[in-house]
Amino acid sequence: MYKPFLYIILLLISIGSSKAQNLVYNGDFEIYDTCPTNGSTPGDLQIERCTGWTAPTKLGTSDYFNACSINFINSVPQNFFGYQQPKNGNGYCGFYAWVIHTDTENSYREYIQTELAQPLITGKKYQFSFFVSFSGYNYAVEKIGALFTANDLNANTFSPIVATPQVVNTNGIITDSVGWTKIEGEFIANGGEKFLTIGYFEDSLAVFDTLNTDPLFMSPESYYYVDGVELIEIETEIIIPNIFTPNNDNNNDLFYLNFSFEKVEIFNRWGNKVFESVNNDSYWHGRTTSGSEMPHGTYYYIITTKKKKNKGFIQLLR
């Protein structure tokens, strides 16, 4: 009589384990080593109390908010910057997206940064998403985004990071201070990206996507909360062509594969290996590894990936 119950448990485990891995550790900001106790300062970056997260511009003092805090500045849901319930759980982070010091016209920015669970893979497609909420304080902006880099951004400054993020909001100025606005997008990795930075990457004095939501508050400052950060690898449908025409007309000249492989081996009809490529270093161009042109005909391939070996036939036509 326990079998149905056991089956349900196993089914739930199976469903849970099938979910793609989030490559952003602590993306919901729930894990911390010490409860935040005050506003961030250059000598005490409260965001670093949230495990895995830091401020890449060390004078840009991003904040950490959690329900465990008894200090009004970084408590949840009410805090110094506004009122917001977490998207999930008890914590979230926050940063000044855009500030202009009117006396000097200097720009002040804050960002949040983390190291990914593993480097991104060349040619792989990824889905990235996160949620932001406008604090109401007081300018709203549009192009909040996410930048993926091979190296960490680490500078003793509060200046803008002017860059082109892989994922950026282009759906209008974000003014919702009641709920959470989802920013999401897909991108193909160059390979080796290991760090994620979230913030506002526009050139300060060339910004046109701002909106003053409180004209009585004259200082141009824009503050946002962040929660629910997720990066997952998109599984690519494996497509192996069955014919290609390497006649140098720039059309179907390569035995091109749309997925990463560890090894490709090509054999002629007598079983002699005529071509080999490892770790995506090249695709077959209808020649031997030494460069000799192969005649038209049918060839046998073995394509080895991390998961399996794919075997079959490819027809070469000239």
mmCIF file of C-alpha atoms in Angstrom:
data_model
loop_
_atom_site.group_PDB
_atom_site.id
_atom_site.type_symbol
_atom_site.label_atom_id
_atom_site.label_comp_id
_atom_site.label_asym_id
_atom_site.label_seq_id
_atom_site.Cartn_x
_atom_site.Cartn_y
_atom_site.Cartn_z
ATOM 1 C CA MET A 1 0.000 0.000 0.000
ATOM 2 C CA TYR A 2 3.009 2.267 0.134
ATOM 3 C CA LYS A 3 3.802 1.965 -3.549
ATOM 4 C CA PRO A 4 1.641 4.889 -4.796
ATOM 5 C CA PHE A 5 3.170 7.186 -2.183
ATOM 6 C CA LEU A 6 6.685 6.037 -3.108
ATOM 7 C CA TYR A 7 5.915 6.574 -6.808
ATOM 8 C CA ILE A 8 4.800 10.158 -6.132
ATOM 9 C CA ILE A 9 7.976 10.862 -4.189
ATOM 10 C CA LEU A 10 10.170 9.462 -6.976
ATOM 11 C CA LEU A 11 8.215 11.438 -9.563
ATOM 12 C CA LEU A 12 8.718 14.676 -7.652
ATOM 13 C CA ILE A 13 12.425 13.971 -7.312
ATOM 14 C CA SER A 14 12.621 13.287 -11.034
ATOM 15 C CA ILE A 15 10.804 16.504 -11.910
ATOM 16 C CA GLY A 16 12.993 18.536 -9.556
ATOM 17 C CA SER A 17 16.226 17.080 -10.869
ATOM 18 C CA SER A 18 15.229 17.732 -14.506
ATOM 19 C CA LYS A 19 15.220 21.493 -14.023
ATOM 20 C CA ALA A 20 18.193 23.172 -15.665
ATOM 21 C CA GLN A 21 20.934 24.310 -13.314
ATOM 22 C CA ASN A 22 21.000 27.987 -12.402
ATOM 23 C CA LEU A 23 24.587 29.078 -13.055
ATOM 24 C CA VAL A 24 24.142 32.053 -10.693
ATOM 25 C CA TYR A 25 24.834 30.972 -7.139
ATOM 26 C CA ASN A 26 22.575 32.591 -4.542
ATOM 27 C CA GLY A 27 20.603 34.380 -7.250
ATOM 28 C CA ASP A 28 17.727 34.973 -4.842
ATOM 29 C CA PHE A 29 20.020 36.618 -2.226
ATOM 30 C CA GLU A 30 18.783 34.373 0.576
ATOM 31 C CA ILE A 31 22.156 33.059 1.756
ATOM 32 C CA TYR A 32 24.244 35.408 3.885
ATOM 33 C CA ASP A 33 27.104 35.093 6.318
ATOM 34 C CA THR A 34 26.064 38.094 8.419
ATOM 35 C CA CYS A 35 22.782 39.949 8.579
ATOM 36 C CA PRO A 36 23.062 43.485 7.111
ATOM 37 C CA THR A 37 23.265 46.083 9.845
ATOM 38 C CA ASN A 38 23.659 49.443 8.105
ATOM 39 C CA GLY A 39 24.018 51.252 4.834
ATOM 40 C CA SER A 40 27.037 50.327 2.725
ATOM 41 C CA THR A 41 30.221 52.395 2.860
ATOM 42 C CA PRO A 42 33.487 51.943 0.905
ATOM 43 C CA GLY A 43 35.016 50.324 3.969
ATOM 44 C CA ASP A 44 31.986 48.185 4.762
ATOM 45 C CA LEU A 45 30.208 46.931 1.645
ATOM 46 C CA GLN A 46 27.067 45.402 3.108
ATOM 47 C CA ILE A 47 26.360 43.593 -0.159
ATOM 48 C CA GLU A 48 29.369 41.383 0.573
ATOM 49 C CA ARG A 49 27.456 39.957 3.531
ATOM 50 C CA CYS A 50 25.283 38.298 0.909
ATOM 51 C CA THR A 51 27.247 35.173 -0.017
ATOM 52 C CA GLY A 52 28.844 35.291 -3.459
ATOM 53 C CA TRP A 53 28.048 38.922 -4.266
ATOM 54 C CA THR A 54 30.168 42.063 -4.300
ATOM 55 C CA ALA A 55 30.357 45.604 -5.656
ATOM 56 C CA PRO A 56 32.751 45.770 -8.634
ATOM 57 C CA THR A 57 33.275 49.510 -8.260
ATOM 58 C CA LYS A 58 34.390 49.652 -4.650
ATOM 59 C CA LEU A 59 33.339 53.267 -4.108
ATOM 60 C CA GLY A 60 29.925 52.409 -5.532
ATOM 61 C CA THR A 61 28.361 51.067 -2.366
ATOM 62 C CA SER A 62 25.586 48.662 -3.403
ATOM 63 C CA ASP A 63 23.266 47.458 -0.655
ATOM 64 C CA TYR A 64 21.854 44.269 0.811
ATOM 65 C CA PHE A 65 18.384 44.080 2.340
ATOM 66 C CA ASN A 66 17.009 41.241 4.438
ATOM 67 C CA ALA A 67 14.129 40.686 6.829
ATOM 68 C CA CYS A 68 16.676 39.657 9.462
ATOM 69 C CA SER A 69 17.905 43.252 9.769
ATOM 70 C CA ILE A 70 16.654 45.346 12.668
ATOM 71 C CA ASN A 71 18.116 48.504 11.134
ATOM 72 C CA PHE A 72 15.627 50.661 9.195
ATOM 73 C CA ILE A 73 18.183 51.367 6.458
ATOM 74 C CA ASN A 74 18.275 47.818 5.107
ATOM 75 C CA SER A 75 15.268 46.104 6.627
ATOM 76 C CA VAL A 76 12.551 44.343 4.602
ATOM 77 C CA PRO A 77 9.986 45.282 3.425
ATOM 78 C CA GLN A 78 10.338 48.894 4.630
ATOM 79 C CA ASN A 79 13.797 50.440 4.297
ATOM 80 C CA PHE A 80 15.583 53.700 3.642
ATOM 81 C CA PHE A 81 14.901 53.668 -0.102
ATOM 82 C CA GLY A 82 11.262 52.574 -0.122
ATOM 83 C CA TYR A 83 8.896 49.709 0.525
ATOM 84 C CA GLN A 84 9.167 46.362 -1.275
ATOM 85 C CA GLN A 85 8.459 42.751 -0.467
ATOM 86 C CA PRO A 86 11.070 40.314 -1.841
ATOM 87 C CA LYS A 87 10.232 38.532 -5.084
ATOM 88 C CA ASN A 88 10.873 35.350 -3.130
ATOM 89 C CA GLY A 89 12.118 34.643 0.365
ATOM 90 C CA ASN A 90 13.490 37.312 2.694
ATOM 91 C CA GLY A 91 16.247 39.191 0.863
ATOM 92 C CA TYR A 92 17.199 41.265 -2.159
ATOM 93 C CA CYS A 93 19.916 43.666 -3.234
ATOM 94 C CA GLY A 94 19.781 47.264 -4.388
ATOM 95 C CA PHE A 95 21.868 49.806 -6.261
ATOM 96 C CA TYR A 96 21.907 53.364 -7.527
ATOM 97 C CA ALA A 97 21.451 52.877 -11.270
ATOM 98 C CA TRP A 98 22.052 56.500 -12.183
ATOM 99 C CA VAL A 99 23.022 59.592 -10.193
ATOM 100 C CA ILE A 100 24.276 62.965 -11.394
ATOM 101 C CA HIS A 101 25.873 65.259 -8.847
ATOM 102 C CA THR A 102 24.398 68.566 -9.949
ATOM 103 C CA ASP A 103 27.174 70.654 -8.412
ATOM 104 C CA THR A 104 29.967 68.943 -10.339
ATOM 105 C CA GLU A 105 28.006 67.016 -13.032
ATOM 106 C CA ASN A 106 29.974 63.949 -11.990
ATOM 107 C CA SER A 107 28.201 60.637 -12.382
ATOM 108 C CA TYR A 108 27.833 58.139 -9.565
ATOM 109 C CA ARG A 109 26.956 54.500 -10.229
ATOM 110 C CA GLU A 110 26.552 51.270 -8.316
ATOM 111 C CA TYR A 111 26.618 47.697 -9.610
ATOM 112 C CA ILE A 112 26.365 44.184 -8.218
ATOM 113 C CA GLN A 113 28.665 41.367 -9.334
ATOM 114 C CA THR A 114 29.067 37.620 -8.827
ATOM 115 C CA GLU A 115 31.181 34.772 -10.147
ATOM 116 C CA LEU A 116 29.286 32.161 -12.142
ATOM 117 C CA ALA A 117 29.222 28.506 -11.151
ATOM 118 C CA GLN A 118 31.231 27.684 -14.298
ATOM 119 C CA PRO A 119 32.595 29.534 -17.338
ATOM 120 C CA LEU A 120 30.270 29.886 -20.311
ATOM 121 C CA ILE A 121 30.926 27.663 -23.323
ATOM 122 C CA THR A 122 31.790 29.003 -26.762
ATOM 123 C CA GLY A 123 28.788 28.984 -29.084
ATOM 124 C CA LYS A 124 26.325 27.890 -26.423
ATOM 125 C CA LYS A 125 23.040 29.744 -26.049
ATOM 126 C CA TYR A 126 21.982 30.942 -22.595
ATOM 127 C CA GLN A 127 18.775 32.298 -21.115
ATOM 128 C CA PHE A 128 19.218 35.013 -18.502
ATOM 129 C CA SER A 129 16.593 36.725 -16.368
ATOM 130 C CA PHE A 130 16.311 38.866 -13.272
ATOM 131 C CA PHE A 131 13.710 41.057 -11.575
ATOM 132 C CA VAL A 132 13.984 44.714 -10.650
ATOM 133 C CA SER A 133 11.698 47.037 -8.743
ATOM 134 C CA PHE A 134 11.859 50.824 -8.816
ATOM 135 C CA SER A 135 12.247 52.215 -5.322
ATOM 136 C CA GLY A 136 10.475 55.465 -6.226
ATOM 137 C CA TYR A 137 13.713 57.288 -5.541
ATOM 138 C CA ASN A 138 13.181 59.384 -7.802
ATOM 139 C CA TYR A 139 14.340 59.119 -11.440
ATOM 140 C CA ALA A 140 13.325 55.973 -13.306
ATOM 141 C CA VAL A 141 15.475 54.571 -16.136
ATOM 142 C CA GLU A 142 15.123 51.982 -18.884
ATOM 143 C CA LYS A 143 18.328 50.234 -19.914
ATOM 144 C CA ILE A 144 19.239 48.243 -16.832
ATOM 145 C CA GLY A 145 21.177 45.224 -18.030
ATOM 146 C CA ALA A 146 23.531 42.323 -17.382
ATOM 147 C CA LEU A 147 27.139 42.141 -18.545
ATOM 148 C CA PHE A 148 29.063 38.860 -18.745
ATOM 149 C CA THR A 149 32.865 39.091 -18.744
ATOM 150 C CA ALA A 150 35.821 36.729 -18.579
ATOM 151 C CA ASN A 151 37.430 38.702 -15.757
ATOM 152 C CA ASP A 152 35.964 40.389 -12.718
ATOM 153 C CA LEU A 153 35.467 44.136 -12.790
ATOM 154 C CA ASN A 154 37.326 45.533 -9.831
ATOM 155 C CA ALA A 155 38.056 49.244 -9.561
ATOM 156 C CA ASN A 156 38.338 51.733 -6.725
ATOM 157 C CA THR A 157 35.832 54.128 -8.253
ATOM 158 C CA PHE A 158 32.148 55.066 -8.466
ATOM 159 C CA SER A 159 32.316 55.888 -12.182
ATOM 160 C CA PRO A 160 30.053 54.286 -14.800
ATOM 161 C CA ILE A 161 31.004 51.025 -16.468
ATOM 162 C CA VAL A 162 30.312 51.952 -20.087
ATOM 163 C CA ALA A 163 29.787 48.677 -21.953
ATOM 164 C CA THR A 164 27.323 46.727 -24.090
ATOM 165 C CA PRO A 165 25.512 44.210 -21.876
ATOM 166 C CA GLN A 166 24.404 40.898 -23.388
ATOM 167 C CA VAL A 167 20.938 41.323 -21.860
ATOM 168 C CA VAL A 168 19.322 44.723 -21.392
ATOM 169 C CA ASN A 169 15.824 46.073 -20.832
ATOM 170 C CA THR A 170 14.407 47.791 -23.921
ATOM 171 C CA ASN A 171 10.725 47.637 -22.974
ATOM 172 C CA GLY A 172 10.455 51.159 -21.641
ATOM 173 C CA ILE A 173 11.362 53.063 -18.524
ATOM 174 C CA ILE A 174 10.849 50.933 -15.414
ATOM 175 C CA THR A 175 8.552 52.808 -13.050
ATOM 176 C CA ASP A 176 6.817 49.962 -11.216
ATOM 177 C CA SER A 177 7.545 50.360 -7.527
ATOM 178 C CA VAL A 178 4.768 48.032 -6.351
ATOM 179 C CA GLY A 179 5.658 44.821 -8.177
ATOM 180 C CA TRP A 180 8.717 43.355 -9.849
ATOM 181 C CA THR A 181 9.637 43.859 -13.511
ATOM 182 C CA LYS A 182 11.282 40.921 -15.268
ATOM 183 C CA ILE A 183 14.241 41.597 -17.549
ATOM 184 C CA GLU A 184 15.234 38.650 -19.713
ATOM 185 C CA GLY A 185 16.965 37.665 -22.910
ATOM 186 C CA GLU A 186 18.983 35.043 -24.737
ATOM 187 C CA PHE A 187 22.563 35.318 -25.954
ATOM 188 C CA ILE A 188 25.322 33.177 -27.411
ATOM 189 C CA ALA A 189 28.502 33.031 -25.348
ATOM 190 C CA ASN A 190 31.884 33.942 -26.774
ATOM 191 C CA GLY A 191 33.313 31.446 -24.316
ATOM 192 C CA GLY A 192 35.117 31.895 -21.012
ATOM 193 C CA GLU A 193 32.725 34.427 -19.500
ATOM 194 C CA LYS A 194 32.923 33.817 -15.765
ATOM 195 C CA PHE A 195 31.545 36.952 -14.100
ATOM 196 C CA LEU A 196 28.129 38.618 -14.105
ATOM 197 C CA THR A 197 27.615 42.319 -13.420
ATOM 198 C CA ILE A 198 24.165 43.914 -13.172
ATOM 199 C CA GLY A 199 23.587 47.654 -13.461
ATOM 200 C CA TYR A 200 23.204 50.572 -15.832
ATOM 201 C CA PHE A 201 25.913 50.696 -18.498
ATOM 202 C CA GLU A 202 24.966 53.846 -20.432
ATOM 203 C CA ASP A 203 27.260 56.853 -20.754
ATOM 204 C CA SER A 204 26.062 59.191 -17.984
ATOM 205 C CA LEU A 205 25.951 62.502 -19.816
ATOM 206 C CA ALA A 206 24.369 60.971 -22.914
ATOM 207 C CA VAL A 207 21.414 59.395 -21.112
ATOM 208 C CA PHE A 208 17.965 60.145 -22.496
ATOM 209 C CA ASP A 209 15.914 57.323 -21.045
ATOM 210 C CA THR A 210 15.269 58.865 -17.639
ATOM 211 C CA LEU A 211 12.000 60.034 -16.097
ATOM 212 C CA ASN A 212 11.625 62.223 -13.036
ATOM 213 C CA THR A 213 8.783 60.616 -11.092
ATOM 214 C CA ASP A 214 8.861 63.219 -8.316
ATOM 215 C CA PRO A 215 9.458 66.797 -9.574
ATOM 216 C CA LEU A 216 9.587 68.070 -5.979
ATOM 217 C CA PHE A 217 12.688 65.940 -5.434
ATOM 218 C CA MET A 218 15.187 67.775 -7.618
ATOM 219 C CA SER A 219 18.313 65.653 -7.140
ATOM 220 C CA PRO A 220 18.677 63.252 -10.136
ATOM 221 C CA GLU A 221 18.958 59.874 -8.386
ATOM 222 C CA SER A 222 17.687 56.481 -9.513
ATOM 223 C CA TYR A 223 17.572 53.467 -7.190
ATOM 224 C CA TYR A 224 16.432 49.894 -7.931
ATOM 225 C CA TYR A 225 16.019 46.658 -6.024
ATOM 226 C CA VAL A 226 17.139 43.341 -7.620
ATOM 227 C CA ASP A 227 15.970 39.775 -6.984
ATOM 228 C CA GLY A 228 15.544 36.390 -8.681
ATOM 229 C CA VAL A 229 18.692 36.241 -10.849
ATOM 230 C CA GLU A 230 18.883 33.159 -13.079
ATOM 231 C CA LEU A 231 21.165 31.966 -15.887
ATOM 232 C CA ILE A 232 20.553 28.631 -17.595
ATOM 233 C CA GLU A 233 22.062 26.924 -20.613
ATOM 234 C CA ILE A 234 19.584 26.310 -23.413
ATOM 235 C CA GLU A 235 19.726 22.800 -24.750
ATOM 236 C CA THR A 236 20.461 22.951 -28.476
ATOM 237 C CA GLU A 237 18.667 20.565 -30.807
ATOM 238 C CA ILE A 238 21.366 18.458 -32.422
ATOM 239 C CA ILE A 239 21.307 18.740 -36.213
ATOM 240 C CA ILE A 240 23.715 16.589 -38.242
ATOM 241 C CA PRO A 241 23.596 17.274 -42.001
ATOM 242 C CA ASN A 242 23.472 14.304 -44.381
ATOM 243 C CA ILE A 243 24.920 16.152 -47.376
ATOM 244 C CA PHE A 244 27.313 19.038 -48.052
ATOM 245 C CA THR A 245 28.873 20.594 -51.168
ATOM 246 C CA PRO A 246 32.439 21.887 -50.619
ATOM 247 C CA ASN A 247 32.797 23.703 -53.963
ATOM 248 C CA ASN A 248 33.894 27.086 -52.563
ATOM 249 C CA ASP A 249 30.678 28.928 -53.394
ATOM 250 C CA ASN A 250 30.227 29.919 -49.728
ATOM 251 C CA ASN A 251 27.047 27.854 -49.574
ATOM 252 C CA ASN A 252 27.046 24.594 -47.585
ATOM 253 C CA ASP A 253 30.830 24.324 -47.990
ATOM 254 C CA LEU A 254 31.351 22.791 -44.533
ATOM 255 C CA PHE A 255 30.105 19.752 -42.678
ATOM 256 C CA TYR A 256 28.885 22.206 -40.015
ATOM 257 C CA LEU A 257 27.615 21.085 -36.609
ATOM 258 C CA ASN A 258 25.434 23.297 -34.433
ATOM 259 C CA PHE A 259 26.635 21.788 -31.153
ATOM 260 C CA SER A 260 29.872 21.377 -29.235
ATOM 261 C CA PHE A 261 31.854 18.202 -29.782
ATOM 262 C CA GLU A 262 34.928 16.559 -28.352
ATOM 263 C CA LYS A 263 35.929 14.805 -31.551
ATOM 264 C CA VAL A 264 34.800 14.373 -35.150
ATOM 265 C CA GLU A 265 36.227 11.500 -37.213
ATOM 266 C CA ILE A 266 35.537 11.022 -40.936
ATOM 267 C CA PHE A 267 36.216 7.684 -42.688
ATOM 268 C CA ASN A 268 36.123 6.718 -46.349
ATOM 269 C CA ARG A 269 34.361 3.602 -47.618
ATOM 270 C CA TRP A 270 37.448 1.474 -46.967
ATOM 271 C CA GLY A 271 37.471 2.470 -43.289
ATOM 272 C CA ASN A 272 40.475 4.797 -43.530
ATOM 273 C CA LYS A 273 40.287 7.903 -41.388
ATOM 274 C CA VAL A 274 40.590 10.946 -43.661
ATOM 275 C CA PHE A 275 39.796 13.770 -41.258
ATOM 276 C CA GLU A 276 39.747 14.464 -37.529
ATOM 277 C CA SER A 277 38.818 17.511 -35.457
ATOM 278 C CA VAL A 278 38.887 17.854 -31.673
ATOM 279 C CA ASN A 279 37.204 20.278 -29.277
ATOM 280 C CA ASN A 280 35.418 22.274 -31.974
ATOM 281 C CA ASP A 281 38.691 23.445 -33.544
ATOM 282 C CA SER A 282 37.382 23.019 -37.136
ATOM 283 C CA TYR A 283 34.658 21.579 -39.355
ATOM 284 C CA TRP A 284 35.224 19.201 -42.270
ATOM 285 C CA HIS A 285 35.797 21.053 -45.542
ATOM 286 C CA GLY A 286 35.932 18.025 -47.810
ATOM 287 C CA ARG A 287 39.677 17.577 -47.532
ATOM 288 C CA THR A 288 41.939 15.309 -45.571
ATOM 289 C CA THR A 289 43.557 16.572 -42.417
ATOM 290 C CA SER A 290 46.714 17.186 -44.492
ATOM 291 C CA GLY A 291 44.699 19.240 -47.021
ATOM 292 C CA SER A 292 44.156 16.839 -49.933
ATOM 293 C CA GLU A 293 40.794 17.191 -51.676
ATOM 294 C CA MET A 294 38.457 14.199 -51.254
ATOM 295 C CA PRO A 295 36.310 12.936 -54.147
ATOM 296 C CA HIS A 296 32.538 13.053 -54.028
ATOM 297 C CA GLY A 297 30.917 10.055 -52.414
ATOM 298 C CA THR A 298 29.538 8.747 -49.135
ATOM 299 C CA TYR A 299 31.625 8.937 -45.949
ATOM 300 C CA TYR A 300 31.127 7.605 -42.454
ATOM 301 C CA TYR A 301 31.352 9.830 -39.377
ATOM 302 C CA ILE A 302 31.762 9.333 -35.642
ATOM 303 C CA ILE A 303 30.970 12.460 -33.630
ATOM 304 C CA THR A 304 31.826 12.254 -29.931
ATOM 305 C CA THR A 305 30.217 14.650 -27.439
ATOM 306 C CA LYS A 306 30.266 14.671 -23.662
ATOM 307 C CA LYS A 307 26.987 12.755 -23.632
ATOM 308 C CA LYS A 308 27.214 10.245 -26.491
ATOM 309 C CA LYS A 309 28.702 9.096 -29.781
ATOM 310 C CA ASN A 310 26.756 9.920 -32.934
ATOM 311 C CA LYS A 311 27.404 7.653 -35.927
ATOM 312 C CA GLY A 312 26.134 7.931 -39.474
ATOM 313 C CA PHE A 313 26.798 8.804 -43.105
ATOM 314 C CA ILE A 314 27.475 12.108 -44.867
ATOM 315 C CA GLN A 315 27.373 12.541 -48.647
ATOM 316 C CA LEU A 316 29.993 14.793 -50.249
ATOM 317 C CA LEU A 317 28.956 16.376 -53.552
ATOM 318 C CA ARG A 318 31.074 18.715 -55.663
#
